[in-house]
Amino acid sequence: MAVVLHLTSILLSCWLSDIKFAEAYPTAYDKAPSEAWPSLRSWSSSWKTESQNVPSQKLSPLLPRKDKSTLGHNTSTFMSNHRHHSSIQGILAPITKTPPTTGAGTCLVQQRQKVVFANPSITLSQIRPSVAANGNAASSLGVSEFGYLSDGCSLASSATPGYDTLDAPPHYDFYANTEVWGRRRKFRPSLYELYSNPKDDSRPPQYEDSSVGHLDGGETTDEEDEEEEQKEPPAEPTRFGWVQGVLIRCMLNIWGVILYLRLPWITAQAGIGLTWVIILLSSTITGITGLSTSAIATNGKVKGGGTYFLISRSLGPELGGSIGLIFAFANAVAVAMHTVGFAETVTDLMGEHGAVMVDKINDIRIIGILTVTFLLCISLAGMAWESKAQVVFFLVIMISFASYIVGTFMPASPQKQAKGFFSYKVDIFRENFVPGWRGREGSFFGMFSIFFPSATGILAGANISGDLKNPTVAIPKGTLSAIFFTTLSYLIISVTIGSCVVRDASGVLNDTLANSSSPASCVGPGCQYGWDFSECIQNGTCTFGLMNYYQSMSMVSAFAPLITAGIFGATLSSALACLVSAPKVFQCLCKDRLYPLIGFFGKGYGKNDEPLRGYLLTYLIASCFILIAELNTIAPIISNFFLCSYTLINFSCFHASITNSPGWRPSFRFYNKWLSLLGSVCCVVIMFLLTWWAALIAFGIVFFLLGYTLYKKPDVNWGSSVQASSYSIALNQCVGLNQVEDHVKNYRPQCLVLTGPPSSRPGLVDLVSCFTKSLSLMMCANVVSGPGPSVVQKETSEKHVAWLNTRKVKSFYREVASSDLRTGVNVLMQGAGLGRIRPNVLLLGFKTLWRNDPPQAAHDYIGILHDAFELQYGVCVLRMKDGLDISKTLHSHINPAFDEGPERVCSTLSRAQVQTNSVSTISSSPEPLPTTVFQKKQAKKTIDVYWLCDDGGLILLLPYLLTRRKRWSKCTVRVFVGGLLERKEEQKQEVLALIKKFRLGFHEVEIIPDIYQSPQPVNVKLFETMVAAYRKDLNPKQDYACGASRVCDGPWTISEQDWERNKAKTLRQIRLNEVLQDYSREAALILITMPVGRRGVCPSSLYLAWLDFMSRDLQPPKWIIQARLHVRARAWPSQSAPSTLFGNNQIQHTTSYFCSRICASSAISS
């Protein structure tokens, strides 16, 4: 019987183990649930039957991640976590002996899918991903955490129709930036993985954040897996909860020397009533700051850095960095203040017993240095020891409080009565309830300025945010609780001591009414209890009482040494808290590298990342201020620094709330933005009420550091509320422009610049930036050819923007994908911009080698100009002799639509190139390129404007904008106008009068009558040679086959009718080149109005030949800018009129042509 029971138990245990294994790998069984697992051996046989002809490498996705070499090893590794490991390993042994094989190229899930679909008893719950107890999604197929099988098959291929297991359920790892030790971080499937064909072997585009590890070579080898298994988990650093980490720390920092040594004196000065007002007002301000801190701390993950982290991540590095620096310095000085308070108490005790080392000042210095050294040793021992010391100090203070409360109820001895203590008396309460101002500081704000520093310890817990278990819970809970309990303790102590102790007492036992010579003239509440302190009150020689004896709490206490111990605990705990806070805040600031020369102190040591170097720096600063040995000199400085921090914390909460950013979602809801603003204003007011000169110093330091950070512009992005505010303001202003009608006086040339990658054409970028910087819109554009938007590379776009920022060019960058150049540019012209802030001028480079390109490329190029005219754009074409494109690495990746010479307008890549070539193929280097001529200061040369056709004034506006820049200020503008020889002077005065109305300041006007002369025959012959390949041969017997000497027929072909129809305009452009050679060979810049060829009348090749010939053979590099504007009766361009871009600049070897044209329909005749 026993043997039967034993065998039954063995079989039952194996069956239960089989069930557990099946729960981990449910899809390993493709049978009905009733047949799923009769035994593990039958399961192994069914596995081999179903997986015949499946290669061993295809089985690896179904095994645990750590080792994919053999099935048996992985199975034993998996089952080692179960209690029946040995028996199961023996049962599974046959599986490893016969690895199944199959033809390559098929997925295991696809082989098994037939069985799943064939069996209608299989339910969806058996296929869906199972969720483990720890919340991690465990795929039933045993696939990797990335959602892909190692052989490239998607999980979707194994799912039933309509249920795609690749689309993973929500998981924390998808949103976290950190990893958990012992497992790989999970990744959300990208859109590429979801919509792409699983059979497609192509890699995802580089802008996708692919989560497929094996696509990027993410699989690890067996050796790497073994190394990972051997690694021990990192040491867990010491972390504190809200009580030990925040509540106790804040309470200790708030309870300082003011509580024991100054609160009784403040009660005597202001009275109990106003003392409560002072306490409640201080607590209100700190409470509002606590609410703001709680809101900020619960709006996302809080790391180390405390106050600096909260402010910098909310308001940005500019204000956060400045506050972080002065807050760390204030905490270092606060160490000195609390240490000096401790040293003063020790010196007083030594003086009572006649013990003096040197003198009082030097004794304070010696004791202070020894004390801060002792505290440094505790800090260097680690946060655990520091926290234990804080708990000890907390217990000492609580015992001292208990001793004080007990002492107030004890009957007063004659010795205590002589010092002014009479236990609770209504008359004493009534007398002390009203103020009794004395001395220079005897005022409400004087007492407030003395008490308020005692309430400035509310950030002690937040300052060690990196050492808290859950900062988002601990900081609000601990900080607000600490404010409540400390406020309650201040109120209790002030009312109890004000009800027990009189303001003045002599301390002499003989000063009783019985021994008084004149009892009738007794003054003070002590007279009612048999004591006469009239003499010392009238003479001002009383040494005891609330007004004169700072150790009144010690005198009231049941056991005086406990109050002394409480003073020691309060001062030392506050000093220790500041000694820990300052390095923690400073370390975070150093790691952010906002300021130079401080990165050395950012290094951390040990599992807690302790800032040992910061501790030593704080120790040196505190030691220097301890040598001052004067508490009243140190306190005002740090109080203003703390208040400055509170100001910005409250303002951070207000600013983040007022911007209505979707990212502002604090889990702490008990705050109000207007209350935070009130707290911020109150902190500023209190700063000047405390010490106005210290407030000015604090603000001066903040503004200096703010200016430095704004100048340096650190490369950080923390998603601050300032960024949200900038967006909100810009959006509102942009929308507001829709309500403002266009006006001619507000016209600005807003430029869409076809630069391609901006770094490849810096000359074009620099020239446009000269007249648009801080004035109007500039948008650099690039057209990338390809079948879809997937070819647009986000990383490359960011590098182009970084290049523009490095070059200090204020421009946007826009990149579009299109099948051809013309379509892409058309999309840009129609879609670029927002509301009223949209381009009205198109600028592009001249197609120099147009005759070497296919005629379709030149036709598309001219088509872009026509499209721009139809869309009411001005068109500016830039031509330089040495070309615009300085990149040399893109020649094999140029779209045929662009110039293959040095003046290509855009660079494009095919889809295959995008997938196989690295990002660097698109001139994406962020380094600034060599200086162009447009960045240099121009010499005393001329800017020649050939105003041959009225364009509404844009051709005059652009040189005016250029000469406003410092680098162009020395250039003189000359205006050339065509005219008749007999009316030369008359026409000159007319033009001068017209320009004077424009208020441009141009005074040189030249009338050029020879513009209407016939050109030289040799130049006409050269032009005919230029377009000979595009002219249609009239000889009917001629063979019309395309060849090297003639292009194929098309819209670019020049018929004899086209030639005769445009002959006058052709001769005009040839003659214009001769005029340019005569008048403007040495000009720095040339601007020329240029005719616009009629669509359908002027072939594209002829029109492009005009542009080419008119600027040929000029010695310096050439610029041609062409713009088309609407004809206006006004003498100033209107908003609807597009603008033109200028030509080239020439210093020594640079000439620019600016061609702008307004006459939309009229032909220019000679």
mmCIF file of N, CA and C in Angstrom, residues 328 332 376 379-381 579-588 590-591 593 597-606 608-622:
data_model
loop_
_atom_site.group_PDB
_atom_site.id
_atom_site.type_symbol
_atom_site.label_atom_id
_atom_site.label_comp_id
_atom_site.label_asym_id
_atom_site.label_seq_id
_atom_site.Cartn_x
_atom_site.Cartn_y
_atom_site.Cartn_z
ATOM 1 N N ALA A 328 23.239 76.052 -3.367
ATOM 2 C CA ALA A 328 24.295 75.205 -2.812
ATOM 3 C C ALA A 328 25.232 76.031 -1.944
ATOM 4 N N ALA A 332 25.969 75.788 2.169
ATOM 5 C CA ALA A 332 27.316 75.712 2.740
ATOM 6 C C ALA A 332 27.514 76.774 3.809
ATOM 7 N N LEU A 376 31.723 66.542 9.219
ATOM 8 C CA LEU A 376 32.235 66.081 7.938
ATOM 9 C C LEU A 376 32.547 64.588 7.983
ATOM 10 N N SER A 379 29.389 62.701 7.590
ATOM 11 C CA SER A 379 28.902 62.752 6.208
ATOM 12 C C SER A 379 29.709 61.827 5.310
ATOM 13 N N LEU A 380 31.021 61.803 5.499
ATOM 14 C CA LEU A 380 31.858 60.953 4.672
ATOM 15 C C LEU A 380 31.616 59.478 4.949
ATOM 16 N N ALA A 381 31.110 59.166 6.123
ATOM 17 C CA ALA A 381 30.819 57.774 6.446
ATOM 18 C C ALA A 381 29.670 57.224 5.630
ATOM 19 N N LEU A 579 25.080 70.368 5.462
ATOM 20 C CA LEU A 579 26.349 69.828 4.981
ATOM 21 C C LEU A 579 26.120 68.713 3.969
ATOM 22 N N VAL A 580 25.005 68.004 4.079
ATOM 23 C CA VAL A 580 24.666 66.957 3.117
ATOM 24 C C VAL A 580 23.956 67.554 1.898
ATOM 25 N N SER A 581 23.111 68.543 2.124
ATOM 26 C CA SER A 581 22.313 69.108 1.026
ATOM 27 C C SER A 581 23.181 69.841 0.019
ATOM 28 N N ALA A 582 24.104 70.646 0.495
ATOM 29 C CA ALA A 582 24.909 71.464 -0.419
ATOM 30 C C ALA A 582 25.663 70.622 -1.439
ATOM 31 N N PRO A 583 26.401 69.565 -1.035
ATOM 32 C CA PRO A 583 27.108 68.770 -2.053
ATOM 33 C C PRO A 583 26.165 68.038 -2.999
ATOM 34 N N LYS A 584 25.001 67.588 -2.492
ATOM 35 C CA LYS A 584 24.072 66.864 -3.355
ATOM 36 C C LYS A 584 23.542 67.775 -4.465
ATOM 37 N N VAL A 585 23.156 68.985 -4.092
ATOM 38 C CA VAL A 585 22.663 69.935 -5.090
ATOM 39 C C VAL A 585 23.778 70.325 -6.051
ATOM 40 N N PHE A 586 24.964 70.578 -5.497
ATOM 41 C CA PHE A 586 26.085 71.029 -6.320
ATOM 42 C C PHE A 586 26.543 69.922 -7.265
ATOM 43 N N GLN A 587 26.454 68.674 -6.829
ATOM 44 C CA GLN A 587 26.852 67.560 -7.677
ATOM 45 C C GLN A 587 25.979 67.469 -8.923
ATOM 46 N N CYS A 588 24.671 67.611 -8.732
ATOM 47 C CA CYS A 588 23.757 67.579 -9.884
ATOM 48 C C CYS A 588 24.044 68.738 -10.831
ATOM 49 N N CYS A 590 26.924 70.207 -11.243
ATOM 50 C CA CYS A 590 28.194 69.933 -11.919
ATOM 51 C C CYS A 590 28.023 68.918 -13.043
ATOM 52 N N LYS A 591 27.183 67.927 -12.830
ATOM 53 C CA LYS A 591 26.979 66.919 -13.863
ATOM 54 C C LYS A 591 26.294 67.499 -15.091
ATOM 55 N N ARG A 593 26.904 70.421 -16.251
ATOM 56 C CA ARG A 593 27.951 71.195 -16.941
ATOM 57 C C ARG A 593 27.411 72.495 -17.542
ATOM 58 N N LEU A 597 34.559 74.861 -15.140
ATOM 59 C CA LEU A 597 35.478 74.661 -14.009
ATOM 60 C C LEU A 597 34.831 74.020 -12.786
ATOM 61 N N ILE A 598 33.608 73.503 -12.901
ATOM 62 C CA ILE A 598 32.987 72.880 -11.730
ATOM 63 C C ILE A 598 32.712 71.400 -11.964
ATOM 64 N N GLY A 599 33.001 70.906 -13.158
ATOM 65 C CA GLY A 599 32.742 69.500 -13.446
ATOM 66 C C GLY A 599 33.542 68.558 -12.567
ATOM 67 N N PHE A 600 34.667 69.030 -12.024
ATOM 68 C CA PHE A 600 35.508 68.204 -11.162
ATOM 69 C C PHE A 600 34.755 67.720 -9.933
ATOM 70 N N PHE A 601 33.834 68.537 -9.439
ATOM 71 C CA PHE A 601 33.129 68.210 -8.200
ATOM 72 C C PHE A 601 31.882 67.353 -8.448
ATOM 73 N N GLY A 602 31.618 66.975 -9.681
ATOM 74 C CA GLY A 602 30.441 66.175 -9.965
ATOM 75 C C GLY A 602 30.651 64.684 -9.810
ATOM 76 N N LYS A 603 31.856 64.226 -9.622
ATOM 77 C CA LYS A 603 32.148 62.802 -9.524
ATOM 78 C C LYS A 603 31.583 62.232 -8.226
ATOM 79 N N GLY A 604 30.929 61.073 -8.331
ATOM 80 C CA GLY A 604 30.371 60.402 -7.167
ATOM 81 C C GLY A 604 31.123 59.131 -6.846
ATOM 82 N N TYR A 605 31.032 58.693 -5.602
ATOM 83 C CA TYR A 605 31.737 57.505 -5.141
ATOM 84 C C TYR A 605 30.763 56.594 -4.399
ATOM 85 N N GLY A 606 30.979 55.280 -4.546
ATOM 86 C CA GLY A 606 30.192 54.322 -3.793
ATOM 87 C C GLY A 606 28.831 54.067 -4.410
ATOM 88 N N ASN A 608 26.009 54.874 -3.315
ATOM 89 C CA ASN A 608 25.108 56.024 -3.204
ATOM 90 C C ASN A 608 25.558 57.207 -4.042
ATOM 91 N N ASP A 609 26.650 57.015 -4.799
ATOM 92 C CA ASP A 609 27.171 58.103 -5.625
ATOM 93 C C ASP A 609 27.444 59.342 -4.774
ATOM 94 N N GLU A 610 28.162 59.124 -3.673
ATOM 95 C CA GLU A 610 28.408 60.205 -2.729
ATOM 96 C C GLU A 610 29.360 61.236 -3.318
ATOM 97 N N PRO A 611 29.025 62.524 -3.226
ATOM 98 C CA PRO A 611 29.903 63.587 -3.755
ATOM 99 C C PRO A 611 30.993 63.951 -2.746
ATOM 100 N N LEU A 612 31.994 63.122 -2.617
ATOM 101 C CA LEU A 612 33.031 63.354 -1.606
ATOM 102 C C LEU A 612 33.780 64.656 -1.857
ATOM 103 N N ARG A 613 34.013 64.965 -3.115
ATOM 104 C CA ARG A 613 34.700 66.221 -3.420
ATOM 105 C C ARG A 613 33.823 67.409 -3.046
ATOM 106 N N GLY A 614 32.531 67.264 -3.255
ATOM 107 C CA GLY A 614 31.618 68.317 -2.848
ATOM 108 C C GLY A 614 31.581 68.501 -1.338
ATOM 109 N N TYR A 615 31.689 67.401 -0.593
ATOM 110 C CA TYR A 615 31.741 67.509 0.859
ATOM 111 C C TYR A 615 32.946 68.340 1.305
ATOM 112 N N LEU A 616 34.081 68.061 0.693
ATOM 113 C CA LEU A 616 35.292 68.797 1.075
ATOM 114 C C LEU A 616 35.165 70.276 0.702
ATOM 115 N N LEU A 617 34.574 70.581 -0.459
ATOM 116 C CA LEU A 617 34.399 71.977 -0.841
ATOM 117 C C LEU A 617 33.453 72.683 0.127
ATOM 118 N N THR A 618 32.367 72.019 0.504
ATOM 119 C CA THR A 618 31.426 72.602 1.459
ATOM 120 C C THR A 618 32.102 72.824 2.805
ATOM 121 N N TYR A 619 32.934 71.896 3.191
ATOM 122 C CA TYR A 619 33.669 72.030 4.456
ATOM 123 C C TYR A 619 34.577 73.264 4.446
ATOM 124 N N LEU A 620 35.257 73.495 3.323
ATOM 125 C CA LEU A 620 36.149 74.658 3.237
ATOM 126 C C LEU A 620 35.357 75.962 3.288
ATOM 127 N N ILE A 621 34.226 76.020 2.566
ATOM 128 C CA ILE A 621 33.407 77.239 2.587
ATOM 129 C C ILE A 621 32.870 77.494 3.985
ATOM 130 N N ALA A 622 32.360 76.449 4.636
ATOM 131 C CA ALA A 622 31.818 76.615 5.985
ATOM 132 C C ALA A 622 32.900 77.049 6.959
#
